[in-house]
Short mmCIF file of C-alpha atoms and ligand atoms in Angstrom, two decimals:
data_model
loop_
_atom_site.label_atom_id
_atom_site.label_comp_id
_atom_site.label_asym_id
_atom_site.label_seq_id
_atom_site.Cartn_x
_atom_site.Cartn_y
_atom_site.Cartn_z
CA UNK A 457 -0.07 0.27 -0.16
CA UNK A 458 0.85 3.63 -0.63
CA UNK A 459 0.80 6.52 1.49
CA UNK A 460 -0.41 9.28 0.55
CA UNK A 461 0.85 12.65 -0.49
CA UNK A 462 3.29 14.64 2.38
CA UNK A 463 6.28 16.83 2.45
CA UNK A 464 9.85 15.38 3.90
CA UNK A 465 12.12 17.85 6.09
CA UNK A 466 14.88 16.29 7.68
CA UNK A 467 14.96 18.34 11.35
CA UNK A 468 19.33 19.81 11.84
CA UNK A 469 17.53 19.83 15.81
CA UNK A 470 15.61 20.02 18.61
CA UNK A 471 14.38 23.88 17.71
CA UNK A 472 14.45 23.07 13.88
CA UNK A 473 12.00 19.83 14.70
CA UNK A 474 9.82 22.21 17.03
CA UNK A 475 9.30 25.46 14.90
CA UNK A 476 8.40 22.93 11.77
CA UNK A 477 6.04 20.81 14.36
CA UNK A 478 4.54 24.80 15.77
CA UNK A 479 4.03 26.23 11.82
CA UNK A 480 1.65 22.85 11.14
CA UNK A 481 -0.42 21.20 12.77
CA UNK A 482 -1.13 17.89 9.79
CA UNK A 483 2.56 17.55 10.72
CA UNK A 484 4.27 14.74 12.58
CA UNK A 485 7.97 13.70 13.14
CA UNK A 486 9.49 10.66 11.91
CA UNK A 487 12.09 8.68 13.86
CA UNK A 488 12.48 4.87 13.57
CA UNK A 489 9.42 4.87 11.37
CA UNK A 490 8.48 0.97 12.68
CA UNK A 491 5.46 2.30 14.05
CA UNK A 492 4.28 5.57 10.89
CA UNK A 493 4.82 4.22 8.17
CA UNK A 494 2.44 1.22 8.85
CA UNK A 495 0.26 3.29 9.60
CA UNK A 496 0.53 6.07 7.34
CA UNK A 497 0.39 2.99 4.47
CA UNK A 498 -2.57 2.06 5.53
CA UNK A 499 -4.07 6.03 6.02
CA UNK A 500 -5.07 6.14 9.05
CA UNK A 501 -2.85 8.28 8.92
CA UNK A 502 -1.98 11.53 6.37
CA UNK A 503 0.50 13.39 8.34
CA UNK A 504 0.95 16.37 5.50
CA UNK A 505 4.87 16.78 6.55
CA UNK A 506 6.87 13.76 8.42
CA UNK A 507 9.99 15.94 10.13
CA UNK A 508 12.59 13.64 10.89
CA UNK A 509 14.11 13.96 13.72
CA UNK A 510 16.39 10.37 13.59
CA UNK A 511 19.86 12.36 13.31
CA UNK A 512 19.49 15.50 15.53
CA UNK A 513 22.76 16.02 17.12
CA UNK A 514 22.70 14.97 20.65
CA UNK A 515 19.48 12.95 21.18
CA UNK A 516 21.19 8.88 20.75
CA UNK A 517 23.59 6.96 24.28
CA UNK A 518 23.41 6.37 28.13
CA UNK A 519 25.27 8.33 30.16
CA UNK A 520 25.39 8.23 34.30
CA UNK A 521 25.02 11.48 36.06
CA UNK A 522 25.09 9.64 39.83
CA UNK A 523 21.78 7.53 40.06
CA UNK A 524 20.09 8.42 37.09
CA UNK A 525 21.17 6.63 33.62
CA UNK A 526 19.76 9.25 30.54
CA UNK A 527 18.05 7.27 28.12
CA UNK A 528 18.67 9.81 24.36
CA UNK A 529 15.39 9.45 22.89
CA UNK A 530 15.59 8.12 19.36
CA UNK A 531 18.42 5.51 20.43
CA UNK A 532 17.88 2.15 18.72
CA UNK A 533 16.37 -1.41 20.06
CA UNK A 534 19.80 -2.82 19.23
CA UNK A 535 21.83 0.02 20.58
CA UNK A 536 20.52 -0.02 23.60
CA UNK A 537 20.39 -4.08 23.79
CA UNK A 538 23.89 -3.47 23.68
CA UNK A 539 24.64 -1.14 25.67
CA UNK A 540 27.56 -2.17 28.21
CA UNK A 541 26.19 1.31 30.84
CA UNK A 542 22.04 0.02 30.59
CA UNK A 543 23.18 -3.19 30.44
CA UNK A 544 24.90 -3.30 34.37
CA UNK A 545 22.86 -0.50 35.90
CA UNK A 546 19.07 -1.51 34.50
CA UNK A 547 19.01 -4.24 32.80
CA UNK A 548 15.96 -3.64 32.57
CA UNK A 549 15.56 -1.95 29.16
CA UNK A 550 18.75 -4.07 27.96
CA UNK A 551 16.53 -7.40 28.02
CA UNK A 552 12.77 -5.21 26.66
CA UNK A 553 14.64 -3.71 23.94
CA UNK A 554 16.25 -7.69 22.90
CA UNK A 555 12.24 -8.75 22.40
CA UNK A 556 11.24 -5.97 20.72
CA UNK A 557 10.55 -7.43 17.07
CA UNK A 558 12.64 -8.87 14.64
CA UNK A 559 16.63 -7.63 14.09
CA UNK A 560 15.10 -5.42 11.44
CA UNK A 561 13.18 -3.29 13.68
CA UNK A 562 15.58 -3.16 16.95
CA UNK A 563 17.44 -1.28 14.14
CA UNK A 564 15.25 1.24 13.42
CA UNK A 565 12.87 1.56 15.92
CA UNK A 566 14.30 3.90 18.57
CA UNK A 567 12.64 4.33 22.39
CA UNK A 568 11.17 8.01 21.94
CA UNK A 569 9.69 6.75 18.97
CA UNK A 570 7.82 3.40 20.91
CA UNK A 571 7.12 6.59 24.19
CA UNK A 572 5.39 8.73 21.87
CA UNK A 573 3.41 6.15 20.08
CA UNK A 574 1.53 4.60 22.78
CA UNK A 575 0.58 1.08 21.31
CA UNK A 576 -0.47 -0.94 24.61
CA UNK A 577 1.42 -4.01 23.26
CA UNK A 578 4.55 -2.08 23.33
CA UNK A 579 7.12 -3.15 25.86
CA UNK A 580 9.09 0.04 26.98
CA UNK A 581 5.96 1.02 28.37
CA UNK A 582 5.65 -0.63 31.12
CA UNK A 583 8.54 -1.23 31.55
CA UNK A 584 9.52 2.10 33.03
CA UNK A 585 6.36 3.03 34.73
CA UNK A 586 8.54 -0.06 36.10
CA UNK A 587 11.14 1.79 36.89
CA UNK A 588 9.01 5.53 38.03
CA UNK A 589 10.82 6.30 35.18
CA UNK A 590 10.87 10.63 33.45
CA UNK A 591 10.31 11.81 30.50
CA UNK A 592 11.78 14.46 29.42
CA UNK A 593 10.46 16.47 26.32
CA UNK A 594 10.76 20.01 24.71
CA UNK A 595 8.35 22.18 23.28
CA UNK A 596 8.16 26.36 22.45
CA UNK A 597 8.11 26.94 26.22
CA UNK A 598 10.99 24.70 26.95
CA UNK A 599 11.61 21.63 28.56
CA UNK A 600 9.21 19.92 30.89
CA UNK A 601 10.01 16.02 32.49
CA UNK A 602 7.41 13.74 32.60
CA UNK A 603 6.71 11.06 35.40
CA UNK A 604 6.18 7.93 33.17
CA UNK A 605 3.18 7.30 35.32
CA UNK A 606 1.77 10.84 33.89
CA UNK A 607 3.02 10.32 30.56
CA UNK A 608 0.69 6.70 28.74
CA UNK A 609 -2.47 8.40 28.92
CA UNK A 610 -4.87 6.30 27.25
CA UNK A 611 -4.31 3.77 23.78
CA UNK A 612 -2.44 5.68 21.19
CA UNK A 613 -2.58 8.49 23.97
CA UNK A 614 1.17 9.72 24.81
CA UNK A 615 0.66 13.52 27.43
CA UNK A 616 3.34 15.01 24.27
CA UNK A 617 1.88 18.10 22.80
CA UNK A 618 1.95 18.11 19.13
CA UNK A 619 4.80 20.52 19.22
CA UNK A 620 6.92 18.71 21.84
CA UNK A 621 9.82 16.12 20.95
CA UNK A 622 10.41 14.12 22.79
CA UNK A 623 14.81 14.20 23.98
CA UNK A 624 15.05 11.43 26.15
CA UNK A 625 14.33 8.96 28.75
CA UNK A 626 15.69 8.89 32.87
CA UNK A 627 15.84 5.70 34.68
CA UNK A 628 17.87 5.40 37.54
CA UNK A 629 20.79 3.34 38.28
CA UNK A 630 19.05 -0.09 39.95
CA UNK A 631 22.32 -1.02 41.95
CA UNK A 632 20.85 -3.38 44.73
CA UNK A 633 17.39 -4.43 43.54
CA UNK A 634 17.05 -7.66 41.18
CA UNK A 635 14.71 -7.24 37.67
CA UNK A 636 12.76 -9.10 35.16
CA UNK A 637 11.54 -8.47 32.19
CA UNK A 638 9.25 -12.05 30.69
CA UNK A 639 7.03 -11.43 27.58
CA UNK A 640 4.88 -14.58 25.90
CA UNK A 641 3.88 -14.22 22.96
CA UNK A 642 2.90 -16.20 20.14
CA UNK A 643 6.26 -15.82 17.73
CA UNK A 644 9.41 -14.49 18.70
CA UNK A 645 8.79 -12.20 16.85
CA UNK A 646 6.07 -10.37 17.94
CA UNK A 647 4.50 -7.93 20.41
CA UNK A 648 3.30 -9.41 24.14
CA UNK A 649 -0.05 -10.96 24.72
CA UNK A 650 1.89 -10.00 27.88
CA UNK A 651 4.20 -9.28 29.37
CA UNK A 652 5.58 -8.65 33.13
CA UNK A 653 7.98 -5.86 33.81
CA UNK A 654 9.22 -6.61 37.61
CA UNK A 655 12.10 -4.87 39.62
CA UNK A 656 11.73 -6.17 42.91
CA UNK A 657 13.96 -5.37 46.35
CA UNK A 658 14.73 -7.87 48.34
CA UNK A 659 16.79 -10.01 51.02
CA UNK A 660 16.91 -13.45 52.09
CA UNK A 661 13.90 -14.52 50.54
CA UNK A 662 12.14 -11.66 51.47
CA UNK A 663 11.07 -8.98 49.04
CA UNK A 664 10.87 -5.30 50.30
CA UNK A 665 10.52 -3.56 47.88
CA UNK A 666 8.39 -5.30 44.34
CA UNK A 667 7.60 -2.18 41.23
CA UNK A 668 5.52 -4.40 38.64
CA UNK A 669 3.90 -3.50 35.63
CA UNK A 670 1.97 -5.42 32.65
CA UNK A 671 2.23 -4.56 29.19
CA UNK A 672 -1.17 -5.28 27.20
CA UNK A 673 -3.42 -5.53 30.22
CA UNK A 674 -5.32 -2.66 29.12
CA UNK A 675 -5.94 0.71 26.98
CA UNK A 676 -2.62 1.95 28.79
CA UNK A 677 0.71 -0.11 30.69
CA UNK A 678 -1.18 -0.80 34.84
CA UNK A 679 0.86 -1.20 37.93
CA UNK A 680 -0.18 -4.50 39.69
CA UNK A 681 -0.63 -2.35 42.55
CA UNK A 682 -2.71 -4.87 44.58
CA UNK A 683 0.40 -7.71 43.30
CA UNK A 684 3.10 -4.53 45.05
CA UNK A 685 1.07 -4.24 48.45
CA UNK A 686 1.40 -8.56 48.67
CA UNK A 687 4.94 -8.45 48.03
CA UNK A 688 6.24 -5.99 50.28
CA UNK A 689 6.86 -8.17 53.44
CA UNK A 690 6.03 -11.64 51.21
CA UNK A 691 9.00 -14.47 50.97
CA UNK A 692 7.94 -18.37 49.28
CA UNK A 693 4.30 -19.07 49.26
CA UNK A 694 3.11 -15.58 49.97
CA UNK A 695 5.30 -14.41 46.82
CA UNK A 696 2.41 -17.04 45.03
CA UNK A 697 -0.30 -15.59 46.51
CA UNK A 698 0.61 -12.17 45.52
CA UNK A 699 1.77 -13.15 41.43
CA UNK A 700 -2.03 -14.12 41.82
CA UNK A 701 -2.98 -10.94 42.53
CA UNK A 702 -1.71 -9.64 38.88
CA UNK A 703 -4.35 -9.18 37.06
CA UNK A 704 -7.25 -7.65 39.89
CA UNK A 705 -7.93 -3.94 38.10
CA UNK A 706 -7.28 -4.16 34.93
CA UNK A 707 -9.34 -5.08 31.45
CA UNK A 708 -7.50 -6.80 28.84
CA UNK A 709 -7.93 -6.67 25.88
CA UNK A 710 -10.34 -9.62 23.88
CA UNK A 711 -8.40 -10.09 20.08
CA UNK A 712 -7.60 -12.89 18.33
CA UNK A 713 -3.94 -13.74 19.75
CA UNK A 714 -5.98 -13.73 23.16
CA UNK A 715 -9.57 -13.98 25.06
CA UNK A 716 -9.51 -11.12 28.61
CA UNK A 717 -9.82 -14.05 30.83
CA UNK A 718 -6.52 -16.29 28.71
CA UNK A 719 -4.46 -13.04 29.53
CA UNK A 720 -6.17 -12.25 33.31
CA UNK A 721 -4.58 -15.27 34.10
CA UNK A 722 -1.39 -15.51 31.83
CA UNK A 723 -0.71 -12.42 33.53
CA UNK A 724 -0.71 -13.74 37.23
CA UNK A 725 1.62 -16.64 35.93
CA UNK A 726 4.25 -14.34 34.69
CA UNK A 727 4.15 -11.96 37.29
CA UNK A 728 4.80 -15.00 39.51
CA UNK A 729 8.28 -15.49 36.67
CA UNK A 730 9.14 -12.23 36.47
CA UNK A 731 9.41 -11.79 40.38
CA UNK A 732 10.99 -15.25 40.87
CA UNK A 733 13.95 -14.36 37.55
CA UNK A 734 14.31 -10.26 39.74
CA UNK A 735 15.14 -12.71 42.85
CA UNK A 736 17.86 -14.64 41.13
CA UNK A 737 15.49 -17.66 41.20
C1 FAD B 1219 6.87 -6.26 12.53
C2 FAD B 1219 7.44 -5.29 13.56
C3 FAD B 1219 7.05 -5.74 14.52
C4 FAD B 1219 7.10 -5.09 15.81
N1 FAD B 1219 7.31 -5.33 17.13
C5 FAD B 1219 7.21 -5.20 18.34
C6 FAD B 1219 7.43 -5.30 19.47
O1 FAD B 1219 7.40 -6.02 19.56
N2 FAD B 1219 7.63 -5.10 20.97
C7 FAD B 1219 7.38 -3.22 20.48
O2 FAD B 1219 7.52 -2.15 21.71
N3 FAD B 1219 7.34 -2.54 19.24
C8 FAD B 1219 7.03 -2.98 17.90
N4 FAD B 1219 7.47 -2.69 17.17
C9 FAD B 1219 7.35 -1.70 16.89
C10 FAD B 1219 8.06 -0.82 17.44
O3 FAD B 1219 9.74 -0.94 17.71
C11 FAD B 1219 8.33 0.94 16.91
O4 FAD B 1219 9.55 0.92 15.79
C12 FAD B 1219 8.37 1.36 18.11
O5 FAD B 1219 7.36 1.25 18.95
C13 FAD B 1219 7.77 3.14 17.22
O6 FAD B 1219 10.00 3.87 16.73
P1 FAD B 1219 10.21 4.27 15.96
O7 FAD B 1219 11.46 5.27 16.27
O8 FAD B 1219 9.66 3.99 14.35
O9 FAD B 1219 8.78 5.22 15.60
P2 FAD B 1219 8.28 6.13 14.24
O10 FAD B 1219 7.49 5.13 13.68
O11 FAD B 1219 9.43 7.03 13.21
O12 FAD B 1219 7.02 6.83 15.50
C14 FAD B 1219 6.12 6.43 16.20
C15 FAD B 1219 5.46 7.93 16.70
O13 FAD B 1219 6.15 8.80 17.01
C16 FAD B 1219 6.10 9.69 17.13
N5 FAD B 1219 7.71 10.30 17.33
C17 FAD B 1219 8.69 9.74 17.35
N6 FAD B 1219 9.89 10.04 18.03
C18 FAD B 1219 9.15 11.43 18.70
C19 FAD B 1219 9.70 12.10 19.10
N7 FAD B 1219 11.63 12.49 18.95
N8 FAD B 1219 9.67 12.89 20.38
C20 FAD B 1219 7.49 13.31 19.99
N9 FAD B 1219 7.39 12.04 18.87
C21 FAD B 1219 8.23 10.95 18.42
C22 FAD B 1219 5.60 10.48 15.81
O14 FAD B 1219 5.57 11.35 15.17
C23 FAD B 1219 4.79 8.88 15.58
O15 FAD B 1219 3.35 9.17 16.14
C24 FAD B 1219 6.99 -3.58 16.00
C25 FAD B 1219 7.38 -2.89 14.11
C26 FAD B 1219 7.17 -3.62 13.21
C27 FAD B 1219 7.27 -2.36 12.11
#
């Protein structure tokens, strides 16, 4: 299928991209193009102008600043998966990046494009929710920082304004906490039917804090609050009992891959697996 006609501009800076966006309500940013181009081919999106931000200097790579890792918005999955700083200090981001699509997707798709796209089946949003990450956006009025819990507003709906460019994602250094991203899909290259991100602080088999977020269990990624509360202070069988609460408060979709009840069961099973993996089991 062929997209509708559009103008194409390559932004040399974030400011230039913001200027182009501000002057055109129908313009859209393009990064890796692996979510936007399919929408354009099916004419579900018909931007009059594409503003390419993939080559804007300063928007790629991972840098440590004290207890925070700053990930450039245009960093691709392939590079996130292999980044030595991430792998050492916040491995759940690298682990999830390595499970996105196939090698072609991972060489083109970016973390910023995925966050802005807000697909409830995408992998990284739940990871960012479990990490209490911060999304950094720049617009005509300057820079603002958006908590991950405020960023994913609805089905394909982020908190970003039309004229804002997502420039970075900030995640915490996880030294002292275990983490895991467990994804269930039909084929290795597919989106998650359900997936679970878990960040767990524990000692001697007892959990002091668990942060758990679910992929594709609603119109946005969602924290498994009931399971998290029950995990605090839990050990042994109590951890499995807590995981059994993981689907509480969720509203999973029904589609050709799975029904809602199947997804609820997956959320419970994968939560236990993710927490056990995060604890080193
Ligand atoms: C075959 C296939 C399999 C896939 N499998 C998975 C999977 O298993 N898991 C998964 O999570 N994803 C999957 N994806 C999606 C893939 O990860 C996308 O690349 C990603 O979701 C979007 O990143 P992008 O850089 O390609 O963004 P683009 O497609 O370029 O843009 C997506 C949206 O974000 C906006 N945008 C882009 N950059 C910015 C920015 N800096 N600031 C503000 N807005 C911006 C664009 O305007 C657009 O609306 C798959 C895609 C394909 C084609």
